[in-house]
Short mmCIF file of C-alpha atoms in Angstrom, two decimals:
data_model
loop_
_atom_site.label_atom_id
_atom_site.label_comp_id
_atom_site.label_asym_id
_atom_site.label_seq_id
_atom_site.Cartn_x
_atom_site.Cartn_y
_atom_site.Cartn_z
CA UNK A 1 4.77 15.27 -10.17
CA UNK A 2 5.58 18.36 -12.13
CA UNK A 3 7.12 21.24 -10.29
CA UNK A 4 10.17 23.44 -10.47
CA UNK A 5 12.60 23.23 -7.85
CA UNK A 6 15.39 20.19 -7.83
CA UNK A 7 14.70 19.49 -4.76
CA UNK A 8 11.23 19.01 -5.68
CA UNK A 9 12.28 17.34 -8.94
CA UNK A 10 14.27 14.55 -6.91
CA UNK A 11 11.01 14.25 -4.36
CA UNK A 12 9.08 13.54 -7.80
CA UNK A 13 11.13 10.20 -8.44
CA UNK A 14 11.14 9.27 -5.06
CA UNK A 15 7.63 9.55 -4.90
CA UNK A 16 6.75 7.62 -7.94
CA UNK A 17 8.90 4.83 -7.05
CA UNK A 18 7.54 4.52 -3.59
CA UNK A 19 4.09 5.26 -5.50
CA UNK A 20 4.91 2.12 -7.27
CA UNK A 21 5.57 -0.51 -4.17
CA UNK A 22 3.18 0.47 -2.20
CA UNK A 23 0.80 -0.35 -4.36
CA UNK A 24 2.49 -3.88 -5.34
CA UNK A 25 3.11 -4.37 -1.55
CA UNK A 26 -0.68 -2.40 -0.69
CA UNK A 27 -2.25 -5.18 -2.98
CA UNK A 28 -4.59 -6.67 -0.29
CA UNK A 29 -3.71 -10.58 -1.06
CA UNK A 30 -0.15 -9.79 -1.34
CA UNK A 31 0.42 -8.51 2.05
CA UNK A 32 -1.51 -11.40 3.64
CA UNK A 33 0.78 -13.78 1.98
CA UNK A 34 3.82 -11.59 2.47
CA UNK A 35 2.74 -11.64 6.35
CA UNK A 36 1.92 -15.52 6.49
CA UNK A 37 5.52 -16.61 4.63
CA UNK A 38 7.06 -14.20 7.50
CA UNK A 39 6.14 -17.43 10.14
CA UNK A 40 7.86 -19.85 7.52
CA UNK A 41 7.18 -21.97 4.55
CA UNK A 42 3.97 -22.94 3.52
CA UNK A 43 2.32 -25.20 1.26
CA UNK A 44 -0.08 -24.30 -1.40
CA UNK A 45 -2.90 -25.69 0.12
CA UNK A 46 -2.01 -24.21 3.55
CA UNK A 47 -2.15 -20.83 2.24
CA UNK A 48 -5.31 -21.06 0.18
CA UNK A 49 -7.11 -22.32 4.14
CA UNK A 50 -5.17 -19.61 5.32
CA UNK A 51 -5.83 -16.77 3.52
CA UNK A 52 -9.95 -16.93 3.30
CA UNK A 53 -11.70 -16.29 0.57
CA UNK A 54 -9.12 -16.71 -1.99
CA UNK A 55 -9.62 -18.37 -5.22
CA UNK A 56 -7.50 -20.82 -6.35
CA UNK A 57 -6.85 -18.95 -9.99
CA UNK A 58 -6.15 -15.61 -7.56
CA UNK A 59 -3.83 -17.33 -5.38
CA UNK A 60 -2.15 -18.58 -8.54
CA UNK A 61 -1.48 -14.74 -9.83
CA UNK A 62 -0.72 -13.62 -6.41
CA UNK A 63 2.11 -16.26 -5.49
CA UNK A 64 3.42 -16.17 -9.41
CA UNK A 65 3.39 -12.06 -9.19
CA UNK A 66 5.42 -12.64 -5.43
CA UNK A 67 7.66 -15.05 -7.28
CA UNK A 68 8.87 -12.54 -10.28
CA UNK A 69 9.27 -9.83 -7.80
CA UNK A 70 11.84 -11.76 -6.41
CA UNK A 71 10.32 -11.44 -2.49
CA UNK A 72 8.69 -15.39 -2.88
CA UNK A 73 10.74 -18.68 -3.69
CA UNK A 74 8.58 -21.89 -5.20
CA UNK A 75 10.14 -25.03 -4.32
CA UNK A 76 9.42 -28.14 -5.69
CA UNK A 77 9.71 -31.50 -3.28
CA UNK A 78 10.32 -34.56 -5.16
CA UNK A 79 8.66 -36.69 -2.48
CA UNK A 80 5.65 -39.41 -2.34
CA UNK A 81 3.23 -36.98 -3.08
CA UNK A 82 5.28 -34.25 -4.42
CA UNK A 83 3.87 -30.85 -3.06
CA UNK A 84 5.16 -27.26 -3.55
CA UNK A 85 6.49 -24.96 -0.78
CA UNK A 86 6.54 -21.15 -0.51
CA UNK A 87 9.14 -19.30 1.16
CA UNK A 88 10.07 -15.94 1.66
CA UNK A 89 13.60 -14.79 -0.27
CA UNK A 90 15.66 -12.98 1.65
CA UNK A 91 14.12 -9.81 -0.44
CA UNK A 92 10.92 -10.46 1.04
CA UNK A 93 12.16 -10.89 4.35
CA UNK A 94 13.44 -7.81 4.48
CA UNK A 95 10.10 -5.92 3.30
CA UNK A 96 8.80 -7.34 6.24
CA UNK A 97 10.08 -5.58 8.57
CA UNK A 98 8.56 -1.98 6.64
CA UNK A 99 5.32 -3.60 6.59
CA UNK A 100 5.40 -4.62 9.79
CA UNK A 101 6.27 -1.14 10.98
CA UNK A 102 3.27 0.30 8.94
CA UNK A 103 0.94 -2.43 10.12
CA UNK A 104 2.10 -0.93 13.93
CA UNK A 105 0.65 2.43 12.49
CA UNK A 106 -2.38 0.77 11.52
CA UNK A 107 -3.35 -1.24 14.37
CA UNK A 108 -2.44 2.28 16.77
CA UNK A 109 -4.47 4.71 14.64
CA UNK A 110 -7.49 1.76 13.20
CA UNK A 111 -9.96 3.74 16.16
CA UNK A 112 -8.78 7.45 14.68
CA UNK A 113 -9.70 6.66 11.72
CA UNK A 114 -12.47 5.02 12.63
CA UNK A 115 -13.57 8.27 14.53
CA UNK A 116 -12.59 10.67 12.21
CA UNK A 117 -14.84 9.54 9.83
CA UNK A 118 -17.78 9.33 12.09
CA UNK A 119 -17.43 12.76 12.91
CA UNK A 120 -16.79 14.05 8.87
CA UNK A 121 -19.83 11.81 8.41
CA UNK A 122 -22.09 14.01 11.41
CA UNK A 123 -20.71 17.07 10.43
CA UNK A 124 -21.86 16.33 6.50
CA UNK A 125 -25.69 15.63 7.95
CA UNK A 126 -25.72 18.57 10.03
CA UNK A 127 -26.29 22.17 8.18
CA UNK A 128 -23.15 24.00 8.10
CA UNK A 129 -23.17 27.11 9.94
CA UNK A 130 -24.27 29.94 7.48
CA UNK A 131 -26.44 27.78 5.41
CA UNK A 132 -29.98 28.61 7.07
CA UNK B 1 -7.37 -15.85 7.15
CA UNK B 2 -8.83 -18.98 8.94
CA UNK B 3 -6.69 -20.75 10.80
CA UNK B 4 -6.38 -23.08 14.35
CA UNK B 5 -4.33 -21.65 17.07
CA UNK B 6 -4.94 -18.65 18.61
CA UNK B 7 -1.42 -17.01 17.42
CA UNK B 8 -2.68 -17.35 14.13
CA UNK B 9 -6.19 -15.70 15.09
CA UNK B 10 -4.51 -12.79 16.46
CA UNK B 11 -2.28 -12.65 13.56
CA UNK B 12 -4.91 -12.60 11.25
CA UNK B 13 -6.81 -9.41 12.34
CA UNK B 14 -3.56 -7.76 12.33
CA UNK B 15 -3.54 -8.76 9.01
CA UNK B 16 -7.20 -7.60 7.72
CA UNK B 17 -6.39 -4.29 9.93
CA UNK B 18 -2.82 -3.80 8.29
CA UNK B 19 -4.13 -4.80 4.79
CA UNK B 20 -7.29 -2.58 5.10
CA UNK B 21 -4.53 0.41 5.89
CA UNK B 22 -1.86 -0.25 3.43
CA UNK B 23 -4.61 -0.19 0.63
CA UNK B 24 -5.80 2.99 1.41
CA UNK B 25 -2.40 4.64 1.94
CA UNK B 26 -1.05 2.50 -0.90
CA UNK B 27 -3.19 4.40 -3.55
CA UNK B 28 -1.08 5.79 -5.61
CA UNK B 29 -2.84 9.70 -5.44
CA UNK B 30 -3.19 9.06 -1.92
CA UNK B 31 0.44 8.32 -1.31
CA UNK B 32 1.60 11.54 -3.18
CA UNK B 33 -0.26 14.17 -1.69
CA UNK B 34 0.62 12.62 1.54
CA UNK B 35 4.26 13.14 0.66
CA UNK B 36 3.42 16.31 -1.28
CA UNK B 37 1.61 17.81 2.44
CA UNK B 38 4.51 16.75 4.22
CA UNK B 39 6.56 19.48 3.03
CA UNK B 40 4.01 22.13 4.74
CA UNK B 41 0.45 22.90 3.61
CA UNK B 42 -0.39 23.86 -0.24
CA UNK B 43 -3.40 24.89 -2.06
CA UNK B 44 -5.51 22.83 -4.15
CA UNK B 45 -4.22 24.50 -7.48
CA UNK B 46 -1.05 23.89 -6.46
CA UNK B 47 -1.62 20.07 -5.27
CA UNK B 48 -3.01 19.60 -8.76
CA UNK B 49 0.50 21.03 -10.64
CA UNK B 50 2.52 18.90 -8.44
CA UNK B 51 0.85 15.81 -8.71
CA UNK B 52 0.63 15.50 -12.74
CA UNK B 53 -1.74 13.62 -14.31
CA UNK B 54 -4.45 13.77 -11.46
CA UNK B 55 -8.08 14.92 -12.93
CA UNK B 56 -9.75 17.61 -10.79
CA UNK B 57 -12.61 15.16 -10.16
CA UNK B 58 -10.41 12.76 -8.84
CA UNK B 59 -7.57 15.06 -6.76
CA UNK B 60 -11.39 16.39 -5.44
CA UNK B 61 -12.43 13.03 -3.98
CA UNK B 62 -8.73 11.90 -3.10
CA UNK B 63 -8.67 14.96 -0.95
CA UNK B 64 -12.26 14.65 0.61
CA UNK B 65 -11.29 10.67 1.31
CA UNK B 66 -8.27 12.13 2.82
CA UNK B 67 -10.06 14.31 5.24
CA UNK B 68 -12.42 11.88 6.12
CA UNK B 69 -10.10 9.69 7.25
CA UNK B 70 -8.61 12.38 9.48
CA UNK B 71 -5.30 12.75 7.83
CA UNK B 72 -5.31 15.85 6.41
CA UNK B 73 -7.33 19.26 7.47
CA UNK B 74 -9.20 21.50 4.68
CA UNK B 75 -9.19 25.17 5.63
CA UNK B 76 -10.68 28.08 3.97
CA UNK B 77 -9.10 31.60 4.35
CA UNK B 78 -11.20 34.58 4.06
CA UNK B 79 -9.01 36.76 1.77
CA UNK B 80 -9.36 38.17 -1.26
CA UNK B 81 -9.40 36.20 -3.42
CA UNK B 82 -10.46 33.41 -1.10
CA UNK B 83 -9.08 30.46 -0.99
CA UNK B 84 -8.43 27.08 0.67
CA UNK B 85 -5.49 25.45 1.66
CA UNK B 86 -4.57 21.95 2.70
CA UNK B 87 -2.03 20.75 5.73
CA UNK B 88 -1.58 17.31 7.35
CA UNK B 89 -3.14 16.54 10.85
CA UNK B 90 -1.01 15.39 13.62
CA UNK B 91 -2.67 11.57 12.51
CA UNK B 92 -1.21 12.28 8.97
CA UNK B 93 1.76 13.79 10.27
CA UNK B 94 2.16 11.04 12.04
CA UNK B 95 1.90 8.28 9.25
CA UNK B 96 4.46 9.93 6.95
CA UNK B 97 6.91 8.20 9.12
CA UNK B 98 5.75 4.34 7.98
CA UNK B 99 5.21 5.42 4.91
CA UNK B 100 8.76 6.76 4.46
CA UNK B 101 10.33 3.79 5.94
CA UNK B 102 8.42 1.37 3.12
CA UNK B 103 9.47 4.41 0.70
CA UNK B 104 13.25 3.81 1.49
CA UNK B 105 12.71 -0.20 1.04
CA UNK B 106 11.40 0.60 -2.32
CA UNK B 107 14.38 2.89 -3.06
CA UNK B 108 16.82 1.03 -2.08
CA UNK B 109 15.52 -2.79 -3.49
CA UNK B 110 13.73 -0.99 -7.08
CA UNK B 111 16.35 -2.04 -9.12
CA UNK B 112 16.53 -5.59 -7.06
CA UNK B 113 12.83 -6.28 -8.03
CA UNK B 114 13.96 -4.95 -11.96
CA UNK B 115 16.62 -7.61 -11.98
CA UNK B 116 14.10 -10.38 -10.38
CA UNK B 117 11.49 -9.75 -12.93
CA UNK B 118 14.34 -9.95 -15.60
CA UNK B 119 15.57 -13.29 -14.08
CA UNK B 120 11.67 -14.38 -13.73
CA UNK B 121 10.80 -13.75 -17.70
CA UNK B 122 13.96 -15.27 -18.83
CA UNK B 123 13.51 -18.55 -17.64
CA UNK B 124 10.26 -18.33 -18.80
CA UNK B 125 11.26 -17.79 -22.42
CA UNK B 126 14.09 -20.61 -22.04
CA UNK B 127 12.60 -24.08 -22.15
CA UNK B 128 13.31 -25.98 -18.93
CA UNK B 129 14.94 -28.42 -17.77
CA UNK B 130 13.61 -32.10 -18.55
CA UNK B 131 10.70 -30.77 -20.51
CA UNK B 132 12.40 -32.02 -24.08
#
């Protein structure tokens, strides 16, 4: 942003920043993820069934993106098989709770949306007043 | 998501919904003039000198997708010269709240995902352990 004041100088960072994690946090895969660590640890495998339609090299980015954020943790099991688990950090536990609070906006306001664009869709069809 | 009990079912269409949401308010225009609008109403010339770098195609169809969607009203006074002014709706007022609340996670953890990232590409660069 590019205006004069300092308070509107200060609003400009702010902005940016915020411009900047919502759209790491907005990516659509991300949040699933982000949402499905929130119930605990998962496997690899458990997230690629849970998070449909997927592929495996996008899952890949997504969970190695998550990792060097800091908000995911990879662990590796030394068991018979060996498998890899995903957790949440306590960095991405806490962004929970903000995305959580949005998703509350989201699921409340999905229908006025949803309504408001039917009706700026009706009144695009219909002549405007003046026109004829 | 595709998954077997019923918590999870419920879970995931809070997840499509919330996903669906936080990439349309996670656009990086759209997240601006949001912020911008909730400082009172402003005119388009003046949306387009305080969000710098936006084309006037694009603030155009940022603005029209944001009125669509029933967050923010597009009203034309009759003066001389004429000219047309945007404010938020009550629906937009209302989802500057959220979208603050992620905005102070980002403030506040910005230079926690920095350091991560850091941490991340280091011990990339540094060969690890057992692998010579």
């Amino acid at each position: 942003m590019n205006v004069t004041s300092k308070t509107h100088d200060i609003a400009t960072t702010d902005c940016q920043r915020v411009s900047q994690v919502l759209a790491r946090v907005g990516e659509k895969w991300s949040v699933l993820i982000i949402m499905l660590l929130a119930s605990g640890p998962h496997r690899f495998t458990a997230i690629k069934r849970a998070v449909n339609g997927i592929s495996q090299r996008m899952l890949t980015l997504c969970l190695r993106g998550l990792e060097r954020d800091g908000l995911i943790k990879r662990t590796v099991h030394a068991v018979m098989p060996p498998h890899v688990e995903y957790s949440l950090t306590p960095l991405g536990q806490s962004l929970t709770e903000p995305v959580m609070a949005l998703g509350g906006w989201a699921l409340a306001h999905v229908a006025d949306i949803d309504a408001a664009r039917e009706a700026f869709d009706n009144a695009e069809a219909a002549p405007a007043p003046g026109t004829r």
